[in-house]
Short mmCIF file of C-alpha atoms and ligand atoms in Angstrom, two decimals:
data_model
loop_
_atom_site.label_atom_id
_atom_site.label_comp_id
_atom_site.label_asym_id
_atom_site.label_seq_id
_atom_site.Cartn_x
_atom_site.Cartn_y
_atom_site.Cartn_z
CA UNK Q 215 48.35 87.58 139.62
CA UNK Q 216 49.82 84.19 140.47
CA UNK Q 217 49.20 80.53 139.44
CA UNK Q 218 49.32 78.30 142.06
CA UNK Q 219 48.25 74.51 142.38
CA UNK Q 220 45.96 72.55 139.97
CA UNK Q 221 42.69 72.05 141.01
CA UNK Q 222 41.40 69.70 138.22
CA UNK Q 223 42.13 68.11 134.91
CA UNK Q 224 39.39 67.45 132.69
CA UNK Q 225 39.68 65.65 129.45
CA UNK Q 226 40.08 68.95 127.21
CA UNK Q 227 41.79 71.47 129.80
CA UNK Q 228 43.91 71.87 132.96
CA UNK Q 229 42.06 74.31 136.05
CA UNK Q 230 44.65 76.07 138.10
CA UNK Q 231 44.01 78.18 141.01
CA UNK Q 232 45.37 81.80 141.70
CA UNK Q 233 46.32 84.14 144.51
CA UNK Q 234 43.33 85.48 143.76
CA UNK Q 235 40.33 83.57 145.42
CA UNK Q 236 38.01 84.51 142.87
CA UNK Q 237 39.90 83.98 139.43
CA UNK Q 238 40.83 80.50 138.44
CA UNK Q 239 43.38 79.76 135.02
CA UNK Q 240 42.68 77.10 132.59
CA UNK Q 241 44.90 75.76 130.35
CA UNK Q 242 43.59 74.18 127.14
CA UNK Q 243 45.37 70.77 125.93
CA UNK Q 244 45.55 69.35 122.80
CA UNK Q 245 43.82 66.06 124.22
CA UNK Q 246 40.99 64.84 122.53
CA UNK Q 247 37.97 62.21 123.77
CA UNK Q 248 34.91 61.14 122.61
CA UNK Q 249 31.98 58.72 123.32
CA UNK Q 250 32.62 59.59 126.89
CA UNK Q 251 35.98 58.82 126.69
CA UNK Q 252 36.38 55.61 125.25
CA UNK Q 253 38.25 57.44 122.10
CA UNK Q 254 41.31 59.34 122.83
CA UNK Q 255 43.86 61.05 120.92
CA UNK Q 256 45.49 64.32 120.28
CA UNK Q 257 44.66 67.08 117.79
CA UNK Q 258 48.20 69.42 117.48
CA UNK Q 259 47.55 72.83 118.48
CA UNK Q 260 43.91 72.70 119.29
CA UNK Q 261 44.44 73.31 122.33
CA UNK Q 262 45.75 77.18 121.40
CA UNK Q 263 43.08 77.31 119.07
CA UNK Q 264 39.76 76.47 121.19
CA UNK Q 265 41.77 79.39 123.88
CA UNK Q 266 41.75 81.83 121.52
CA UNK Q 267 38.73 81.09 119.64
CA UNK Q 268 36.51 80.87 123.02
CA UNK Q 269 38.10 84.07 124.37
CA UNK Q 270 36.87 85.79 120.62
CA UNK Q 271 33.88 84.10 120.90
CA UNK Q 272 32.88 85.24 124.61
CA UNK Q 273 34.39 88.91 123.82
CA UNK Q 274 31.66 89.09 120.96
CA UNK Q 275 28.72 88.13 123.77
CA UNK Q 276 29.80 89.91 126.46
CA UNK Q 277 29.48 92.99 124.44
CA UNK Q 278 25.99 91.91 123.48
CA UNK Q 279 24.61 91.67 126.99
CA UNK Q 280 25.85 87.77 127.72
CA UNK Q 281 27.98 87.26 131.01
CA UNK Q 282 30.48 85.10 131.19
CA UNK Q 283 33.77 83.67 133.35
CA UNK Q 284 36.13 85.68 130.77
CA UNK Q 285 38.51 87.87 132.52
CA UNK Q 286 41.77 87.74 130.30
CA UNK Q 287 43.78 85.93 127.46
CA UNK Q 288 47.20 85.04 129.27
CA UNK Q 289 49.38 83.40 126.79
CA UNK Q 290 48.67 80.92 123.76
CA UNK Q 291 46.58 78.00 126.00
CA UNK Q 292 46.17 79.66 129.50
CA UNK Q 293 43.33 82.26 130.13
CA UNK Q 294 41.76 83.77 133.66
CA UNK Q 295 38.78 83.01 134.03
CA UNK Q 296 35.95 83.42 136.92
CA UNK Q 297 35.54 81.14 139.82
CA UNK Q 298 32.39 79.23 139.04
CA UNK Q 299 30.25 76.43 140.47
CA UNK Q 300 29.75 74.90 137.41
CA UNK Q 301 26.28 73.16 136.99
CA UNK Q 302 26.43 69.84 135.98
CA UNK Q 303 24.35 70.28 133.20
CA UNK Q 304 25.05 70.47 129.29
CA UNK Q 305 23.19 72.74 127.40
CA UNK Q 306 22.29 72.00 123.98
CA UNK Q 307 20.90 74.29 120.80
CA UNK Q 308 20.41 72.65 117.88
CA UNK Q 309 19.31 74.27 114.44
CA UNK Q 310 20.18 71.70 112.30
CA UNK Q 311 19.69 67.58 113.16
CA UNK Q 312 22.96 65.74 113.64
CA UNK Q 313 24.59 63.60 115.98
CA UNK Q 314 22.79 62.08 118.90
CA UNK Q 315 19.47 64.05 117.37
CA UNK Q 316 19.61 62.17 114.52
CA UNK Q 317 20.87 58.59 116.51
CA UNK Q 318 17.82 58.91 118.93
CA UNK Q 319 14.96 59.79 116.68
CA UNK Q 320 16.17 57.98 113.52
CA UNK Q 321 16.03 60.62 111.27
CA UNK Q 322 18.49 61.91 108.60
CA UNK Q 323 21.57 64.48 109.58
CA UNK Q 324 20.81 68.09 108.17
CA UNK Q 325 17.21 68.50 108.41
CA UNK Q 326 16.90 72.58 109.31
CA UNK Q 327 14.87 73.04 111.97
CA UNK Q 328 11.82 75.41 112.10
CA UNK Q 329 13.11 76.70 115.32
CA UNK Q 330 15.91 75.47 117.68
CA UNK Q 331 15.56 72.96 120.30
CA UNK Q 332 16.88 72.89 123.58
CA UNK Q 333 17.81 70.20 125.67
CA UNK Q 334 20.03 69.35 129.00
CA UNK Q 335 21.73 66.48 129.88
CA UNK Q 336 23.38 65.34 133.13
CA UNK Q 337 26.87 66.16 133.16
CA UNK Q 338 27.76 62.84 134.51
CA UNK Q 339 30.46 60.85 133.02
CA UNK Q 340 29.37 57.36 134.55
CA UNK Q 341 25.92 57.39 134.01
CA UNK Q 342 26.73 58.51 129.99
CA UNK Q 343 25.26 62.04 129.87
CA UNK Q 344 21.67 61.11 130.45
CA UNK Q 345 19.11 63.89 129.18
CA UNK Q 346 17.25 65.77 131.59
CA UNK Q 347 13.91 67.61 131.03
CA UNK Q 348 13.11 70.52 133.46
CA UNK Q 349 11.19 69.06 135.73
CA UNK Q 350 14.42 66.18 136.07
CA UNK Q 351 16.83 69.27 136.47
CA UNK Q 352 14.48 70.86 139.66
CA UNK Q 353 13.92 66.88 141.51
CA UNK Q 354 17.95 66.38 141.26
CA UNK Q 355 18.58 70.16 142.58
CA UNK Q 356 20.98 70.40 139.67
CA UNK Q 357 19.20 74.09 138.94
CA UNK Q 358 16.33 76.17 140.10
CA UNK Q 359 13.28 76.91 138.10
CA UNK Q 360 14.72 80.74 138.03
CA UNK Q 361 18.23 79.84 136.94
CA UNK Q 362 16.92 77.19 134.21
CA UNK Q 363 14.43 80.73 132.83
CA UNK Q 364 18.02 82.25 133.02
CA UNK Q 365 19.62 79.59 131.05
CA UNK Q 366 17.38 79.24 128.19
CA UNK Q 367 17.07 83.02 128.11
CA UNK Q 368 20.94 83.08 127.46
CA UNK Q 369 21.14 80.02 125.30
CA UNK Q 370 18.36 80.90 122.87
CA UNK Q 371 20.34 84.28 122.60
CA UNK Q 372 23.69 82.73 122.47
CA UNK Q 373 22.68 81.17 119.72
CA UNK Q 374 21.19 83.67 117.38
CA UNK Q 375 24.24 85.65 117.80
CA UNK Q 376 27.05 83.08 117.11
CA UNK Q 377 24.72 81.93 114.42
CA UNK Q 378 25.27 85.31 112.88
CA UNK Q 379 28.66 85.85 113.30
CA UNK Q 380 29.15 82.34 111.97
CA UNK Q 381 27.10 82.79 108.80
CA UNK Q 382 29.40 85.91 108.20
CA UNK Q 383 32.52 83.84 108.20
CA UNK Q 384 30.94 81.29 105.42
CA UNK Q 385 30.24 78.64 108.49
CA UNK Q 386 26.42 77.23 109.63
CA UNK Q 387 26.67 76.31 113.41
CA UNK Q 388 24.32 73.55 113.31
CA UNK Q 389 24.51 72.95 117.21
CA UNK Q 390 26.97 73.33 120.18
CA UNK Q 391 27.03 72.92 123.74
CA UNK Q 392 27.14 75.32 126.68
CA UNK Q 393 27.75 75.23 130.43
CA UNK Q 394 27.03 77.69 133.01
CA UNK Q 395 27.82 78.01 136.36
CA UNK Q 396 27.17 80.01 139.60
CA UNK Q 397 29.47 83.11 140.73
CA UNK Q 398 29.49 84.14 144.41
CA UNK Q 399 26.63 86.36 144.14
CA UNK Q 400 24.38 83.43 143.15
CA UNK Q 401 24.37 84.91 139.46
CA UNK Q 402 24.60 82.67 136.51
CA UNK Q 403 27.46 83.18 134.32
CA UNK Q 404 28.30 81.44 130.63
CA UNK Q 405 31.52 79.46 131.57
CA UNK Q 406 33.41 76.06 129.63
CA UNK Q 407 34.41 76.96 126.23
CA UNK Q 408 33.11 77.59 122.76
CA UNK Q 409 35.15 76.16 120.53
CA UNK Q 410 35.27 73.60 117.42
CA UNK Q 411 35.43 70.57 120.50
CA UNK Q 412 31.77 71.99 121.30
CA UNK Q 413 29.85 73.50 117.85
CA UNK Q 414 29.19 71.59 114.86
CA UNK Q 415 30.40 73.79 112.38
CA UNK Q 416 29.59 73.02 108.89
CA UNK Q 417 30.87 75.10 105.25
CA UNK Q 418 28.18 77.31 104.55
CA UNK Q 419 28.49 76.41 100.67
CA UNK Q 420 30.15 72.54 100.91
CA UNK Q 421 28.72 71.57 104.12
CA UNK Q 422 32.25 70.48 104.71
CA UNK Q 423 32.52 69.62 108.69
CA UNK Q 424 35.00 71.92 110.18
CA UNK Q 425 34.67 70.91 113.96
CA UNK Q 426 35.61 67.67 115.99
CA UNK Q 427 33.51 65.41 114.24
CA UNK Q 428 36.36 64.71 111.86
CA UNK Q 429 38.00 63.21 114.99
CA UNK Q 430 34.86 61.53 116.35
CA UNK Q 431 34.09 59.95 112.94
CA UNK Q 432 37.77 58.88 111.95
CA UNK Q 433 37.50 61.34 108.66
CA UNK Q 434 40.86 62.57 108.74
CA UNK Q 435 41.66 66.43 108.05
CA UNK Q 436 40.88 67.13 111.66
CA UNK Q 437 43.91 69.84 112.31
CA UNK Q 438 43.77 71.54 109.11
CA UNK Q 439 39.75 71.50 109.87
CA UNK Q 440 40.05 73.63 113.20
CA UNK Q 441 42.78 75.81 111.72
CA UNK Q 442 40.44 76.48 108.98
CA UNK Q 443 37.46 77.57 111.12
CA UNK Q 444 40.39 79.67 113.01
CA UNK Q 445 41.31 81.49 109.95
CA UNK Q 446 37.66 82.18 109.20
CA UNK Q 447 36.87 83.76 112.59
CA UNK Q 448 40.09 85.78 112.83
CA UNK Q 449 39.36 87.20 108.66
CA UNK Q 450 35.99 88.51 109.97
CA UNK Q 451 36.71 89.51 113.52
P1 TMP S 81 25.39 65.38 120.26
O1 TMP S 81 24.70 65.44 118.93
O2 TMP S 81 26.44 64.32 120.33
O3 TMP S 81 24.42 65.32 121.39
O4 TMP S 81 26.18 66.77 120.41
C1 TMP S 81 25.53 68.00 120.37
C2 TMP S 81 26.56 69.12 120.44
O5 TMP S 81 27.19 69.14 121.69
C3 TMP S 81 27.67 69.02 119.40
O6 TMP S 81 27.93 70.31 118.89
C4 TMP S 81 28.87 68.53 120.16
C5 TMP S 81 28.61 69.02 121.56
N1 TMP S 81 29.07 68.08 122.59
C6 TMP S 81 30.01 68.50 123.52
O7 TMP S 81 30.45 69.63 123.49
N2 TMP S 81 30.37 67.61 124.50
C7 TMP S 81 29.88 66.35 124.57
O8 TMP S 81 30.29 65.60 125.46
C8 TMP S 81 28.92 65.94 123.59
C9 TMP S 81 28.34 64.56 123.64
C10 TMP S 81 28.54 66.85 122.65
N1 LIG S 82 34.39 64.99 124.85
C1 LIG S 82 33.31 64.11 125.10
C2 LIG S 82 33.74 62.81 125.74
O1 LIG S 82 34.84 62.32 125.63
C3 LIG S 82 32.48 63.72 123.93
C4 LIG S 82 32.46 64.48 122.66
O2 LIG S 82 32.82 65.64 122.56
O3 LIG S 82 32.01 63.85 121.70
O4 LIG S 82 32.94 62.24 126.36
#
């Protein structure tokens, strides 16, 4: 198979298309954002770490009944993946309230949750990632009521099983985002990455943060946090 031009460049990763019309390559950078952008910098080597870790990660589902865009690991950063239309949704599980939880309703960070939640919100960088309810999603056409079943079918089971596999590495995912998108055949497929840039990762024992929140919130530590969570997923895999 053969790279060929660059379709798109998105904050965290580089799409490139092949000779093959239905596999794309991405190409994970070390760039970082946050707050839609307004902060940018660069965490070294994150780039070959979200690769890796994503490929793991969507390996482990696949096997457990989840489809997804992974096809192959090429080198350190670049990895084939299925040609999606990616819906411009976000997908959010939370188990544990942080971040923009916490922000909107006022409440503390690290409240456990009786049950997840679930929640979408507009992939739309100018209008600042608006949330979405259901009926929002089906009015804009962004998915049908079939493929939103679909979604929170996969996302409720995503989550149980990285929430396993990340309790077995000493690690509580406390939330993380997902995107999906539509092969050829119509069928919904879990694309993006899963990654440190995406979960909330906290120590199981410290509640150290291990994931891009050390970047977001200026706390230092950030590289030797995601080669940390690294080393913990590649001890238990
Ligand atoms: P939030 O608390 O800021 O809404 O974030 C929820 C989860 O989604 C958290 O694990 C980080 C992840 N996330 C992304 O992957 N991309 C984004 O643009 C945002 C805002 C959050
Ligand atoms: N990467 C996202 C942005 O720059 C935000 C984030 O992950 O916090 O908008």
């Amino acid at each position: 198979m053969e790279k060929r031009n660059q379709l798109y460049e998105g904050k965290a990763k580089k799409v490139f298309a092949t000779d093959n019309d239905g596999l794309l390559i991405v190409s994970y950078k070390d760039d970082a954002t946050a707050f839609n952008g307004l902060k940018k910098g660069t965490i070294a080597g994150k780039g070959v770490i979200n690769n890796k870790m994503s490929n793991l990660l969507m390996q482990m589902l696949e096997k457990k009944g989840v489809k997804t865009h992974f096809v192959k690991e090429l080198s350190d950063r670049e990895t084939v993946v299925k040609k999606v239309s990616i819906l411009p949704l976000e997908v959010i599980i939370r188990n544990i309230s942080a971040g923009s939880f916490s922000k909107r309703y006022g409440v503390e960070e690290g409240i456990v949750f009786e049950e997840p939640t679930f929640e979408f919100s507009y992939k739309n960088d100018k209008l600042g990632d608006p949330l979405l309810n259901e009926y929002h999603v089906v009015a804009l056409k962004l998915a049908t009521k079939d493929e939103i079943n679909t979604i929170k079918n996969y996302a409720f089971k995503i989550n149980e099983l990285l929430k396993e596999f990340w309790l077995e590495c000493g690690v509580t995912l406390v939330d993380f985002k997902l995107e999906f998108g539509r092969l050829g055949d119509g069928s919904i497929v879990l694309a993006d990455e899963i990654s440190p840039d995406t979960c909330r990762l906290w120590d199981s024992k410290t509640g150290e943060k291990l994931d891009k929140d050390r970047f977001r919130r200026d706390m230092g530590g950030v590289e030797d946090a995601y080669a940390e969570i690294m080393k913990r997923l590649l001890n238990h895999i």
